[in-house]
Short mmCIF file of C-alpha atoms in Angstrom, two decimals:
data_model
loop_
_atom_site.label_atom_id
_atom_site.label_comp_id
_atom_site.label_asym_id
_atom_site.label_seq_id
_atom_site.Cartn_x
_atom_site.Cartn_y
_atom_site.Cartn_z
CA MET B 1 28.10 -125.10 19.97
CA ARG B 2 30.22 -126.36 16.68
CA GLN B 3 33.82 -125.35 16.04
CA SER B 4 36.76 -125.45 13.59
CA TYR B 5 39.34 -128.54 13.89
CA TYR B 6 42.71 -128.12 12.97
CA LEU B 7 44.97 -131.07 12.15
CA PHE B 8 48.61 -130.11 12.25
CA SER B 9 50.40 -133.56 12.03
CA SER B 10 50.37 -135.94 9.11
CA GLY B 11 48.04 -138.93 9.11
CA GLU B 12 44.50 -140.62 8.18
CA LEU B 13 41.42 -139.00 8.32
CA LYS B 14 38.51 -141.69 8.48
CA ARG B 15 34.83 -142.36 9.34
CA LYS B 16 34.47 -144.41 12.32
CA ASP B 17 31.18 -145.44 13.22
CA ASN B 18 29.09 -142.33 13.17
CA THR B 19 32.00 -139.82 14.02
CA LEU B 20 35.28 -139.32 12.87
CA GLN B 21 38.97 -140.21 13.73
CA PHE B 22 42.35 -138.98 13.07
CA VAL B 23 45.07 -141.43 13.39
CA LYS B 24 48.40 -139.96 13.17
CA SER B 25 51.59 -140.92 11.43
CA THR B 26 52.66 -142.31 15.01
CA GLY B 27 49.72 -144.48 15.65
CA GLU B 28 48.23 -141.88 17.73
CA LYS B 29 44.16 -141.60 17.60
CA ARG B 30 42.25 -138.89 18.31
CA ASN B 31 38.39 -139.20 17.91
CA LEU B 32 36.53 -136.00 16.42
CA PRO B 33 32.78 -135.86 17.65
CA ILE B 34 30.93 -135.19 14.40
CA GLU B 35 28.37 -133.25 16.23
CA VAL B 36 30.53 -130.43 17.19
CA ILE B 37 32.25 -129.85 14.08
CA TYR B 38 31.73 -126.88 12.03
CA ASP B 39 34.72 -127.33 9.44
CA ILE B 40 38.20 -128.84 9.25
CA TYR B 41 41.71 -127.56 8.16
CA ALA B 42 44.47 -130.12 7.34
CA PHE B 43 47.76 -128.69 7.35
CA GLY B 44 49.67 -132.07 7.73
CA GLU B 45 49.88 -134.77 5.04
CA ILE B 46 46.40 -136.56 5.14
CA THR B 47 45.31 -139.34 3.87
CA ILE B 48 41.37 -139.67 3.07
CA ASN B 49 39.19 -142.63 1.67
CA THR B 50 35.70 -142.18 -0.40
CA LYS B 51 33.85 -143.62 2.63
CA LEU B 52 35.15 -140.63 4.58
CA ILE B 53 33.86 -138.22 1.85
CA ASN B 54 30.72 -139.53 1.45
CA PHE B 55 30.19 -139.20 5.38
CA LEU B 56 31.29 -135.60 5.25
CA SER B 57 28.96 -134.86 2.41
CA GLN B 58 26.17 -136.19 4.36
CA THR B 59 27.09 -134.23 7.62
CA GLY B 60 28.13 -130.92 5.52
CA ILE B 61 31.38 -130.53 6.68
CA CYS B 62 33.71 -128.51 4.33
CA VAL B 63 37.50 -129.40 4.53
CA HIS B 64 40.24 -127.16 3.79
CA PHE B 65 43.73 -128.28 2.81
CA PHE B 66 47.15 -126.49 2.69
CA ASN B 67 50.51 -127.98 1.70
CA TYR B 68 53.94 -128.19 3.18
CA TYR B 69 54.46 -124.35 2.91
CA GLU B 70 50.81 -123.46 4.43
CA PHE B 71 49.72 -122.33 1.11
CA TYR B 72 46.15 -123.01 0.47
CA ALA B 73 45.58 -126.17 -1.71
CA GLY B 74 41.83 -126.39 -2.12
CA SER B 75 38.86 -127.42 -0.28
CA PHE B 76 36.13 -130.28 -0.61
CA TYR B 77 32.90 -128.41 -0.75
CA PRO B 78 30.26 -131.16 0.06
CA ARG B 79 26.79 -131.39 -2.01
CA GLU B 80 24.95 -128.24 -1.16
CA LYS B 81 21.80 -128.70 0.59
CA LEU B 82 20.48 -124.90 0.83
CA VAL B 83 19.82 -124.85 -2.69
CA SER B 84 17.43 -121.96 -4.55
CA GLY B 85 17.04 -121.98 -7.93
CA ASP B 86 15.58 -118.33 -8.22
CA LEU B 87 18.90 -116.87 -6.29
CA LEU B 88 21.21 -119.14 -8.70
CA VAL B 89 19.12 -117.12 -11.73
CA GLN B 90 20.01 -113.75 -10.11
CA GLN B 91 23.19 -114.49 -9.24
CA VAL B 92 23.97 -115.30 -12.72
CA SER B 93 21.64 -112.47 -13.91
CA PHE B 94 23.96 -109.92 -11.87
CA TYR B 95 27.44 -111.24 -13.46
CA SER B 96 25.69 -111.26 -17.05
CA ASP B 97 24.47 -107.52 -16.69
CA TYR B 98 27.53 -105.78 -16.75
CA GLN B 99 26.40 -102.82 -14.84
CA LYS B 100 25.11 -104.86 -11.86
CA ARG B 101 28.37 -106.51 -11.88
CA ILE B 102 30.20 -103.22 -11.80
CA SER B 103 28.03 -101.83 -9.30
CA LEU B 104 28.38 -104.76 -6.92
CA ALA B 105 32.57 -104.72 -7.50
CA LYS B 106 32.64 -101.20 -6.59
CA LYS B 107 30.72 -102.19 -3.34
CA PHE B 108 33.31 -104.86 -2.11
CA VAL B 109 36.36 -102.40 -3.35
CA TYR B 110 34.66 -99.54 -1.33
CA GLY B 111 34.04 -101.80 1.93
CA ALA B 112 37.60 -103.10 1.95
CA THR B 113 39.06 -99.60 1.66
CA GLU B 114 36.73 -98.12 4.25
CA ASN B 115 38.07 -100.61 6.47
CA ILE B 116 41.52 -100.18 5.66
CA LEU B 117 41.20 -96.36 6.29
CA ARG B 118 39.67 -97.26 9.37
CA ASN B 119 42.92 -99.12 10.74
CA LEU B 120 45.11 -96.14 9.21
CA ARG B 121 43.15 -93.64 11.26
CA TYR B 122 43.71 -95.69 14.50
CA TYR B 123 47.34 -95.97 14.05
CA ASN B 124 47.33 -92.16 13.02
CA ILE B 125 45.67 -90.84 16.28
CA ARG B 126 48.52 -93.19 18.23
CA GLY B 127 51.32 -90.93 16.57
CA ARG B 128 52.16 -92.99 13.72
CA ASP B 129 51.79 -90.03 11.13
CA LEU B 130 49.75 -91.85 8.54
CA ASN B 131 48.24 -88.60 6.95
CA GLU B 132 49.69 -88.75 3.76
CA GLU B 133 48.53 -92.31 2.90
CA ILE B 134 45.06 -91.81 4.39
CA GLU B 135 44.88 -88.77 2.03
CA SER B 136 46.04 -91.03 -1.18
CA ILE B 137 43.52 -93.78 -0.49
CA THR B 138 40.66 -91.46 0.25
CA LYS B 139 41.41 -89.99 -3.15
CA LEU B 140 41.45 -93.16 -4.66
CA GLU B 141 38.15 -94.06 -3.03
CA GLU B 142 36.52 -90.81 -4.16
CA SER B 143 37.90 -91.50 -7.81
CA LEU B 144 36.35 -95.04 -7.72
CA GLU B 145 32.80 -94.15 -9.02
CA SER B 146 34.24 -92.76 -12.37
CA TYR B 147 35.59 -96.01 -13.63
CA ASN B 148 33.15 -98.49 -15.44
CA LYS B 149 35.28 -101.63 -16.12
CA ILE B 150 36.47 -104.32 -13.65
CA ASP B 151 39.94 -104.31 -14.85
CA GLU B 152 39.85 -100.33 -13.69
CA ILE B 153 38.16 -101.38 -10.39
CA MET B 154 40.85 -103.97 -9.80
CA GLY B 155 43.61 -101.21 -10.26
CA ILE B 156 42.06 -98.79 -8.06
CA GLU B 157 41.98 -101.86 -5.03
CA GLY B 158 45.76 -102.87 -6.15
CA ASN B 159 46.83 -99.26 -6.05
CA VAL B 160 45.11 -98.80 -2.40
CA HIS B 161 46.88 -101.80 -0.98
CA ARG B 162 50.08 -100.72 -2.38
CA ILE B 163 49.97 -97.41 -0.43
CA TYR B 164 48.33 -99.33 2.46
CA TYR B 165 51.48 -101.86 2.67
CA ARG B 166 53.72 -99.10 2.50
CA SER B 167 52.67 -97.62 5.53
CA TRP B 168 52.99 -100.92 7.42
CA ASN B 169 56.73 -99.94 8.02
CA LYS B 170 55.35 -97.19 10.11
CA ILE B 171 53.02 -99.39 12.04
CA ILE B 172 54.82 -102.42 12.98
CA ASN B 173 57.21 -101.88 15.63
CA GLN B 174 59.76 -105.15 14.82
CA GLU B 175 62.52 -103.93 12.09
CA ILE B 176 61.49 -105.69 9.08
CA ASP B 177 61.84 -103.85 5.37
CA PHE B 178 58.31 -104.28 3.81
CA GLU B 179 57.51 -102.21 1.13
CA LYS B 180 55.48 -104.38 -1.27
CA ARG B 181 53.39 -107.11 -1.43
CA VAL B 182 55.08 -110.31 -2.95
CA LYS B 183 52.77 -113.20 -3.24
CA ARG B 184 54.47 -116.03 -5.42
CA PRO B 185 56.50 -117.08 -3.27
CA PRO B 186 56.19 -114.98 -0.24
CA ASP B 187 59.59 -113.02 0.13
CA ASN B 188 59.70 -111.87 3.56
CA MET B 189 57.98 -112.98 7.09
CA ILE B 190 55.08 -110.39 6.56
CA ASN B 191 54.41 -111.60 3.38
CA SER B 192 54.14 -114.97 4.01
CA LEU B 193 51.97 -114.04 6.85
CA ILE B 194 49.72 -112.17 4.82
CA SER B 195 49.49 -115.42 2.00
CA PHE B 196 48.43 -117.66 5.14
CA LEU B 197 46.07 -115.60 6.80
CA ASN B 198 44.38 -114.58 3.80
CA SER B 199 44.26 -118.12 2.76
CA VAL B 200 42.56 -118.92 6.18
CA LEU B 201 40.24 -116.12 5.63
CA TYR B 202 39.15 -117.26 2.38
CA SER B 203 38.40 -120.70 3.48
CA LYS B 204 36.48 -119.35 6.76
CA VAL B 205 34.30 -117.14 4.26
CA LEU B 206 33.75 -120.17 2.22
CA SER B 207 32.63 -122.34 5.07
CA GLU B 208 30.17 -119.80 5.76
CA ILE B 209 28.97 -119.41 1.92
CA TYR B 210 28.36 -123.07 2.23
CA ARG B 211 25.59 -122.41 5.12
CA THR B 212 23.59 -119.95 2.84
CA GLN B 213 22.02 -120.51 -0.57
CA LEU B 214 24.64 -118.50 -2.74
CA ASN B 215 26.81 -120.23 -5.20
CA PRO B 216 30.38 -119.87 -4.48
CA THR B 217 31.73 -119.93 -7.93
CA ILE B 218 29.55 -116.90 -9.11
CA SER B 219 31.40 -113.63 -8.40
CA TYR B 220 31.40 -110.14 -9.48
CA LEU B 221 34.91 -108.36 -8.82
CA HIS B 222 37.26 -111.58 -9.11
CA GLU B 223 36.84 -113.26 -12.34
CA PRO B 224 34.91 -116.65 -11.83
CA SER B 225 37.19 -119.17 -12.60
CA VAL B 226 37.06 -123.13 -12.76
CA LYS B 227 40.05 -123.43 -10.29
CA ARG B 228 38.65 -121.40 -7.30
CA PHE B 229 35.61 -120.28 -5.35
CA SER B 230 35.79 -116.69 -6.42
CA LEU B 231 32.65 -115.53 -4.33
CA SER B 232 35.04 -116.15 -1.13
CA LEU B 233 37.61 -113.74 -2.63
CA ASP B 234 35.05 -110.87 -3.15
CA VAL B 235 33.48 -111.04 0.47
CA ALA B 236 37.08 -111.67 2.16
CA GLU B 237 38.54 -108.24 0.73
CA ILE B 238 36.10 -106.65 3.07
CA PHE B 239 37.19 -108.45 6.33
CA LYS B 240 40.77 -108.68 5.55
CA PRO B 241 41.57 -105.20 7.47
CA LEU B 242 39.57 -106.27 10.32
CA ILE B 243 40.76 -109.78 10.69
CA VAL B 244 43.85 -110.58 8.98
CA ASP B 245 45.71 -107.24 8.99
CA ARG B 246 44.78 -106.53 12.87
CA LEU B 247 46.02 -109.90 13.62
CA ILE B 248 49.07 -109.27 11.70
CA PHE B 249 49.66 -106.25 13.62
CA TYR B 250 49.02 -107.76 16.91
CA PHE B 251 51.27 -110.76 16.36
CA LEU B 252 54.26 -108.38 15.42
CA ASN B 253 53.71 -105.37 17.59
CA LYS B 254 53.46 -108.00 20.71
CA ASN B 255 56.65 -110.03 19.61
CA VAL B 256 54.18 -112.97 19.41
CA ILE B 257 55.72 -113.75 16.35
CA SER B 258 59.24 -112.92 15.20
CA GLU B 259 61.76 -114.57 12.23
CA ASN B 260 62.66 -117.15 14.73
CA ASP B 261 59.28 -118.85 13.98
CA PHE B 262 59.95 -119.46 10.55
CA ASP B 263 61.55 -122.13 8.78
CA LYS B 264 64.79 -119.74 7.48
CA GLU B 265 65.80 -122.37 5.03
CA SER B 266 62.54 -122.28 3.30
CA ASN B 267 62.90 -118.40 3.28
CA PHE B 268 60.67 -117.76 5.76
CA LEU B 269 57.75 -119.55 3.51
CA ARG B 270 57.14 -121.79 6.31
CA LEU B 271 55.62 -121.55 9.90
CA LYS B 272 57.02 -124.06 12.78
CA GLU B 273 54.54 -126.39 13.82
CA ASN B 274 53.92 -124.51 17.30
CA ILE B 275 53.74 -121.06 16.23
CA LEU B 276 51.12 -122.58 13.39
CA GLN B 277 48.67 -123.63 16.31
CA LYS B 278 49.25 -120.37 18.42
CA ILE B 279 48.27 -118.36 14.94
CA MET B 280 45.34 -120.74 14.88
CA GLU B 281 44.22 -120.41 18.49
CA GLU B 282 44.23 -116.49 17.75
CA VAL B 283 42.28 -116.62 14.80
CA ASP B 284 39.70 -118.77 16.49
CA LYS B 285 39.75 -116.26 19.51
CA ARG B 286 39.24 -113.22 17.01
CA LEU B 287 36.66 -114.75 15.05
CA SER B 288 34.64 -115.43 18.39
CA THR B 289 35.16 -111.56 19.78
CA THR B 290 31.72 -109.92 19.58
CA ILE B 291 30.71 -106.52 19.06
CA LYS B 292 27.40 -104.79 19.78
CA HIS B 293 25.82 -104.61 16.32
CA ARG B 294 24.28 -101.43 15.46
CA THR B 295 21.00 -102.74 13.51
CA LEU B 296 20.28 -105.89 15.36
CA ASN B 297 21.35 -104.50 18.57
CA ARG B 298 22.81 -107.44 19.82
CA ASP B 299 26.17 -108.80 20.34
CA VAL B 300 27.50 -110.81 17.28
CA SER B 301 30.69 -112.23 16.54
CA TYR B 302 33.22 -111.39 13.62
CA LYS B 303 32.46 -114.75 12.49
CA HIS B 304 28.60 -114.10 12.30
CA LEU B 305 29.44 -110.59 10.50
CA MET B 306 30.69 -112.91 7.30
CA ARG B 307 27.31 -114.43 7.62
CA LEU B 308 25.42 -111.46 7.85
CA GLU B 309 27.55 -110.10 4.93
CA LEU B 310 26.25 -112.77 2.74
CA TYR B 311 22.42 -112.22 3.71
CA LYS B 312 22.52 -109.09 2.85
CA ILE B 313 24.25 -109.96 -0.59
CA ILE B 314 21.17 -112.47 -0.89
CA LYS B 315 18.48 -109.78 -0.24
CA HIS B 316 20.28 -107.29 -3.03
CA LEU B 317 20.40 -110.23 -5.56
CA LEU B 318 16.64 -110.91 -4.94
CA GLY B 319 16.01 -107.24 -4.99
CA GLU B 320 14.84 -106.97 -1.42
CA LYS B 321 17.56 -104.54 0.12
CA GLU B 322 20.02 -102.67 -1.52
CA TYR B 323 23.33 -103.77 -0.36
CA SER B 324 25.64 -101.72 1.54
CA PRO B 325 29.24 -103.44 2.29
CA PHE B 326 30.16 -103.89 6.15
CA LYS B 327 32.40 -101.21 7.42
CA ILE B 328 34.14 -101.14 10.74
CA TRP B 329 32.53 -98.93 13.43
CA TRP B 330 34.66 -99.44 16.65
#
């Protein structure tokens, strides 16, 4: 079974015969068997060359790069092997037709909001008194249908998250003052965790898109851009409450992570290497968690749920079945 590989140290990643080898800056060598690699995440300063890039393109392996502060820097996205002219035409058509685009954008926000409400209800029945937040977000969700502009829909999404993040002081046991989302740069431990894990999820979704016939640059909620694979942002919105937010609640409520695990000189922007490894181990563990799928009637992993979501989008674009966004049912 293929798996993700994480490079936490600095060094050189290169092709060695018909596999990969990572040479750390200390000289230590580690062979990475190509047949079991799903994708690669580079957190250190990595040197690569065109010989490696050609090999990665041939084998279809995405590489996601993060900078010194663990901010997402970019991805090597190999030449697409699964291409469909018909699907590409439909993707563009649904973006160009404003009403079709609006319909999809609303579905992404609806799916994300439903999953946020699922998290809040979970903690509400456990005595966190989140009734006010649940009521406010439910009203915003109900108002979604009355808006017909992308910026208005993005505004609803932003207001939902503003209320949601405000509730985290009730959900998280540690004494951390967290009232709002701050991105550039994050200003405390929770904002740093959100930024980092959102970037990881974005990369995970991108790796799944590569294994479909979808074009990652054509999106509907987020504006397409030359600087990013914006379809990943659309789909990641739906899965953040399940994967990112629940991981953060686990890390902080179980005291797996504390302020001591951050480099305080960087204003909590940088995780220490040992805790970074622990986080990525937990990410993989969470993504491999299985749940009995209500439609397929078999166990599927959280990771596979993301692929299934992409297949549902494809069927919607091709006119085979109306898209219904993933909602947490457990």
